[in-house]
Coordinates of C-alpha atoms in Angstrom, one line a residue:
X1 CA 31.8 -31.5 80.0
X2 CA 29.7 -35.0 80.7
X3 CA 32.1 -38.2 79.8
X4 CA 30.6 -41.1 78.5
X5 CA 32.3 -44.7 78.9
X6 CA 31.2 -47.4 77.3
X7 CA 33.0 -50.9 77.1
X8 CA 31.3 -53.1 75.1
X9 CA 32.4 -56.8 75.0
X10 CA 31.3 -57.9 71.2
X11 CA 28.7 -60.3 72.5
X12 CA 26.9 -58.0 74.4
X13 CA 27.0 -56.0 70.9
X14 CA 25.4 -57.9 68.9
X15 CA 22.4 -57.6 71.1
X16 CA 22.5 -54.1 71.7
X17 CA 19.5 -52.1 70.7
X18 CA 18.5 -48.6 71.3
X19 CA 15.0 -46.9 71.9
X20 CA 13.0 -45.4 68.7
X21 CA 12.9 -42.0 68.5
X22 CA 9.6 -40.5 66.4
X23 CA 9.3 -41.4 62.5
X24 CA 11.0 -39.4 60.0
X25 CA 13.8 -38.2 62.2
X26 CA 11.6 -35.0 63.4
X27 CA 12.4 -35.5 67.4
X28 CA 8.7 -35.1 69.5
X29 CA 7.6 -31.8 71.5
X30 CA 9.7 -32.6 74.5
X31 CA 13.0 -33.5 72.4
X32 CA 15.4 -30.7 73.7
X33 CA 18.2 -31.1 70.7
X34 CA 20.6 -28.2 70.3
X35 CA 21.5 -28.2 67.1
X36 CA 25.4 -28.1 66.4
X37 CA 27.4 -28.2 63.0
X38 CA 30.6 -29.9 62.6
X39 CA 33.3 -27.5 61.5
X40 CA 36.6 -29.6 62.1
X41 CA 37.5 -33.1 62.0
X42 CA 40.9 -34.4 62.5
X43 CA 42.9 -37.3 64.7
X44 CA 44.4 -36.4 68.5
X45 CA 47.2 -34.6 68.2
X46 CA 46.8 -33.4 64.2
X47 CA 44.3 -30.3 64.8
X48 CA 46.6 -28.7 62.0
X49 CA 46.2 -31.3 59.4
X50 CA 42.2 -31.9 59.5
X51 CA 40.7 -34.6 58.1
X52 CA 37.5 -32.4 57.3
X53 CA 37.1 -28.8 57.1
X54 CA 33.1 -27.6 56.7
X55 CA 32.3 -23.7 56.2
X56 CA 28.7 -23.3 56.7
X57 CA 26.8 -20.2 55.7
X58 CA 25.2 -17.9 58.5
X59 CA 21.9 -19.8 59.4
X60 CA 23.9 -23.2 58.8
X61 CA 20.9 -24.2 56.2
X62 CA 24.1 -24.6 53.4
X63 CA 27.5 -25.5 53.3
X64 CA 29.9 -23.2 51.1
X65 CA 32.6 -25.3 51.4
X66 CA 34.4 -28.7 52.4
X67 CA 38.5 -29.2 53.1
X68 CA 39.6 -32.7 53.2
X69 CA 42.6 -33.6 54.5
X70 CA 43.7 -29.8 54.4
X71 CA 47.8 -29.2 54.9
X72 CA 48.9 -32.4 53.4
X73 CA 49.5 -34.0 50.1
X74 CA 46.4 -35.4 49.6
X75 CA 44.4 -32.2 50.0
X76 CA 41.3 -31.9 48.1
X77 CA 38.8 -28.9 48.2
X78 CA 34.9 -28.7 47.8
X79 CA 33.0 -25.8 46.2
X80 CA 29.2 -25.8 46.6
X81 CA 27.2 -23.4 44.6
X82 CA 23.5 -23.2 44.7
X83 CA 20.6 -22.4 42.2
X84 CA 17.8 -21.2 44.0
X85 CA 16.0 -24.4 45.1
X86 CA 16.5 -26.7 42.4
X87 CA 20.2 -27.8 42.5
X88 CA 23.8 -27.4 43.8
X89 CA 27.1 -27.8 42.4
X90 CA 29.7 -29.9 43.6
X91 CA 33.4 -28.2 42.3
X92 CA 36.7 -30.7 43.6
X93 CA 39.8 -28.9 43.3
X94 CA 43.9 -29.6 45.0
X95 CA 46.4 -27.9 45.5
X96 CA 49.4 -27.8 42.9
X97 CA 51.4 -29.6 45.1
X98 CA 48.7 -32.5 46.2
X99 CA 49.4 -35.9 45.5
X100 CA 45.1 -36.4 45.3
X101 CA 43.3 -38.5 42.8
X102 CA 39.8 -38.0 42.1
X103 CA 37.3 -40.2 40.2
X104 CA 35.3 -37.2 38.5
X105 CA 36.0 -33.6 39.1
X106 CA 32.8 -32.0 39.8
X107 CA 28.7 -33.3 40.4
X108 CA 25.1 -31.8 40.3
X109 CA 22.9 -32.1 42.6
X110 CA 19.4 -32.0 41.5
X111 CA 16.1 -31.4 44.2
X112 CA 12.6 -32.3 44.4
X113 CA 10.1 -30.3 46.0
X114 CA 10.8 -31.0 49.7
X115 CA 14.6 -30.1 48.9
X116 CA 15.9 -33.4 48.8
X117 CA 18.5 -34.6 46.4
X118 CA 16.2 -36.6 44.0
X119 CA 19.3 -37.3 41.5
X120 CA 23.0 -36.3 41.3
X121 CA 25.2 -36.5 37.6
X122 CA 28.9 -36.6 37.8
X123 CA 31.4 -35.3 35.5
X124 CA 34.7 -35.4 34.3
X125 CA 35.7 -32.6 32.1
X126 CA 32.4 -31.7 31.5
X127 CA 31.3 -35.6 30.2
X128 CA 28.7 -37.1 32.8
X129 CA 30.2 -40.9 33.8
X130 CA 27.2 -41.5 36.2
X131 CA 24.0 -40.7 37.7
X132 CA 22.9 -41.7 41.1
X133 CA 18.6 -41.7 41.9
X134 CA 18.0 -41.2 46.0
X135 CA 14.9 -42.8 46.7
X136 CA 12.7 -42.2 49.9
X137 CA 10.6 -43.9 52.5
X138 CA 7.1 -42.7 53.4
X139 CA 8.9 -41.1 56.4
X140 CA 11.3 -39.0 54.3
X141 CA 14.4 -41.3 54.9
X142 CA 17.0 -42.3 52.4
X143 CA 16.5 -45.2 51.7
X144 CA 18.3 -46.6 48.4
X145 CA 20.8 -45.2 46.0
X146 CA 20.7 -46.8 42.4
X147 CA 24.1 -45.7 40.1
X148 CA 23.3 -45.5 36.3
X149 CA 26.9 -45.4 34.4
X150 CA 26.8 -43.6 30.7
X151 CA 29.9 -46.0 29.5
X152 CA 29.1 -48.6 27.0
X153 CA 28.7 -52.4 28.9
X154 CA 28.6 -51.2 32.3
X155 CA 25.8 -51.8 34.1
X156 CA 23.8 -50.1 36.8
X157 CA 24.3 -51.0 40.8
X158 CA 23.1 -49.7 43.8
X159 CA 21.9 -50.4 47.5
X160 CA 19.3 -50.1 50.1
X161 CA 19.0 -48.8 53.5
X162 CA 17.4 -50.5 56.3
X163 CA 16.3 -47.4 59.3
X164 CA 16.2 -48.3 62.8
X165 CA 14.1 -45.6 64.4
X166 CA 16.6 -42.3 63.5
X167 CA 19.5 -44.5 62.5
X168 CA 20.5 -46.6 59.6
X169 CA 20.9 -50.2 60.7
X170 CA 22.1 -52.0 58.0
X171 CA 23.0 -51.5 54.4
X172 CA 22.2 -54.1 51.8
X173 CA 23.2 -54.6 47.8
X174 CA 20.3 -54.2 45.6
X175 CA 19.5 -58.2 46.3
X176 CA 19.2 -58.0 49.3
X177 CA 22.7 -59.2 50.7
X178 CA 23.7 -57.1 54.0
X179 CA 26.9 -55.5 53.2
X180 CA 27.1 -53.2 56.5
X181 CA 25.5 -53.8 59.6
X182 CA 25.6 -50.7 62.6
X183 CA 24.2 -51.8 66.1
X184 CA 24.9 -50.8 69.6
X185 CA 23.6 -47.0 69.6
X186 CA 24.2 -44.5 72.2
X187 CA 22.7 -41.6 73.3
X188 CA 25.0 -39.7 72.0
X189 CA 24.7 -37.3 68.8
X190 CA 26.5 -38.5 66.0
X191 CA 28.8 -35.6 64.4
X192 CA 27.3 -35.5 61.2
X193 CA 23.5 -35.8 62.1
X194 CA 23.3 -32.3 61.3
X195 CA 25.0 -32.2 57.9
X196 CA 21.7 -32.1 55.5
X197 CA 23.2 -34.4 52.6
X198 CA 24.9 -37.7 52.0
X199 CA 27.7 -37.1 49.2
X200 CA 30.8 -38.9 48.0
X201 CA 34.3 -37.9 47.9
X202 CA 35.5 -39.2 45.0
X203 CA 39.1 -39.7 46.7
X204 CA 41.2 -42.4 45.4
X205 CA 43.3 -42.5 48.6
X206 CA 41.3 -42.2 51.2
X207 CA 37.6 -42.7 52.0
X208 CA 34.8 -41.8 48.8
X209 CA 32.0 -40.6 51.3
X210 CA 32.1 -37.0 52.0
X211 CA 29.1 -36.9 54.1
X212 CA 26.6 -39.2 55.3
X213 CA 23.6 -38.1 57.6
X214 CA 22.8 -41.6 58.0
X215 CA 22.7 -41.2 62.3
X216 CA 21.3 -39.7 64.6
X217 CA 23.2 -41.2 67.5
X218 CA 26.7 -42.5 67.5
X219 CA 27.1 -46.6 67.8
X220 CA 29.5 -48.5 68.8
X221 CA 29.7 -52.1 66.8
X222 CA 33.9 -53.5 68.0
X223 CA 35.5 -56.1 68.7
X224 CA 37.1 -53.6 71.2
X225 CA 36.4 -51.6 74.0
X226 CA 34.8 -48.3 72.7
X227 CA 34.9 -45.0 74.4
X228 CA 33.3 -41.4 73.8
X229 CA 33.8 -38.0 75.2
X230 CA 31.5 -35.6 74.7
X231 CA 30.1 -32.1 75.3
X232 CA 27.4 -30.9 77.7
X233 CA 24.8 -31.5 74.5
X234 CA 25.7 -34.7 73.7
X235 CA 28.1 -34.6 70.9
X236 CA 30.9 -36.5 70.4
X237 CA 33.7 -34.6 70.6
X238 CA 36.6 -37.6 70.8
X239 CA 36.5 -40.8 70.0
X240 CA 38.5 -43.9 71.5
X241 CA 39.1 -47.4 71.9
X242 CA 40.0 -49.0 75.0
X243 CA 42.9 -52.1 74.7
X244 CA 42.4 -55.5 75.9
X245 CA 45.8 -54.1 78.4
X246 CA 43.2 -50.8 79.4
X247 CA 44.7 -48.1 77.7
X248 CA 42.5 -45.6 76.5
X249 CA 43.8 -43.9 73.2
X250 CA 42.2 -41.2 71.6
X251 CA 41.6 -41.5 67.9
X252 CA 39.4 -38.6 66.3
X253 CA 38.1 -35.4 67.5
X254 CA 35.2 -33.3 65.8
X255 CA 34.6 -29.3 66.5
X256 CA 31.4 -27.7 66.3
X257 CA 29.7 -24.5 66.3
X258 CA 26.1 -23.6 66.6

């Protein structure tokens, strides 16, 4: 196991830049990635009470099922089922005894002909609330997500993806305003490069994204000392922050298989 410390003051951040790797996020000839597939997240010292569960199938080209939050009262469960090429179905489910609030209960997942999500519709008992387009770059990046609501006088938002080489380096409202920026990029793998698409949640309580392949390496944007550990590979496998007093506390840990 290889550790990687990196302290970071915040205006060495903001100027921190990392090297391209090849367009479309297909590494070159001499790029020697092992492939890995997050299977467990969860904070130090919880390993029982996961934050994110992923069951892949046995080539890891499709995820059965996602966990969230799993032995608590705010578990929610994700069943994916798949028609042939053309689409997926997103299934949310809790417990009896969770606490969880959802903002639609299921989605489908429509592809286009490279097997990219072209357009998902959500539901709530079997009424479709929205429909998200994914649009894509030349390159085959994501590149903008445009919601259209079916519910009289609400309009349709979305937003746009600026790509930095493999990694996403800004997110912007449909005008153009930056709403996220992500700088200071590692070499390290970021734990859900290998999950194939970006979905939502849907959780009230916690966070709505459920994936988001947006990275290929990890970055490390803080006002604080950042540090990773990671595996012989290169993927994270805990982070931490480093206080202004030098303690090093670990905050999340992520499991892989490959």
């Amino acid at each position: 196991m290889r550790n990687y410390l990196i302290l970071i003051l915040i205006v060495l951040s903001l100027t921190a830049c990392h090297k391209a790797e090849s367009p479309g996020g297909t590494p070159e000839p001499t790029d020697t990635v092992v492939k890995k597939y997050l299977v467990k997240e969860y904070y130090y010292g919880y390993p029982n009470r996961p934050i994110k569960v992923i069951e892949w199938n046995e080539d890891y080209s499709k995820i059965n099922h996602i966990s969230t939050y799993q032995n608590t009262y705010y578990q929610l469960d994700f069943d994916f089922e798949y028609y042939g090429n053309d689409s997926m179905q997103v299934t949310l489910s809790a417990p009896d005894s969770s606490w969880a609030m959802v903002l639609f209960d299921s989605y489908t997942c429509h592809f286009d002909e490279f097997r990219r999500i072209s357009t998902i519709d959500y539901y709530i008992n079997d009424e479709k609330i929205r429909t998200d387009s994914y649009g894509y770059d030349s390159s085959e990046k994501l590149v903008s997500v445009w919601h259209d609501y079916h519910t009289a006088g609400v309009e349709g938002n979305g937003y746009r993806m600026v790509w930095d080489g493999d990694n996403v380096s800004k997110e912007c409202s449909w005008s153009g305003e930056v709403i996220n920026s992500y700088y200071g990029f590692t070499d390290l793998y970021h734990p859900y490069y290998t999950i194939p698409y970006m979905l939502e949640s849907g959780d009230c309580y916690h966070s709505l994204v459920l994936t988001r392949p947006l990275w290929k390496n990890m970055y490390t944007q803080n006002s604080q000392q950042v540090y990773y550990e990671s595996d012989d590979d290169g993927y994270v496998i805990t982070g931490c922050h480093i206080t202004l007093e030098g303690d090093t506390i670990p905050e999340r840990c992520y499991e892989y298989l490959k």
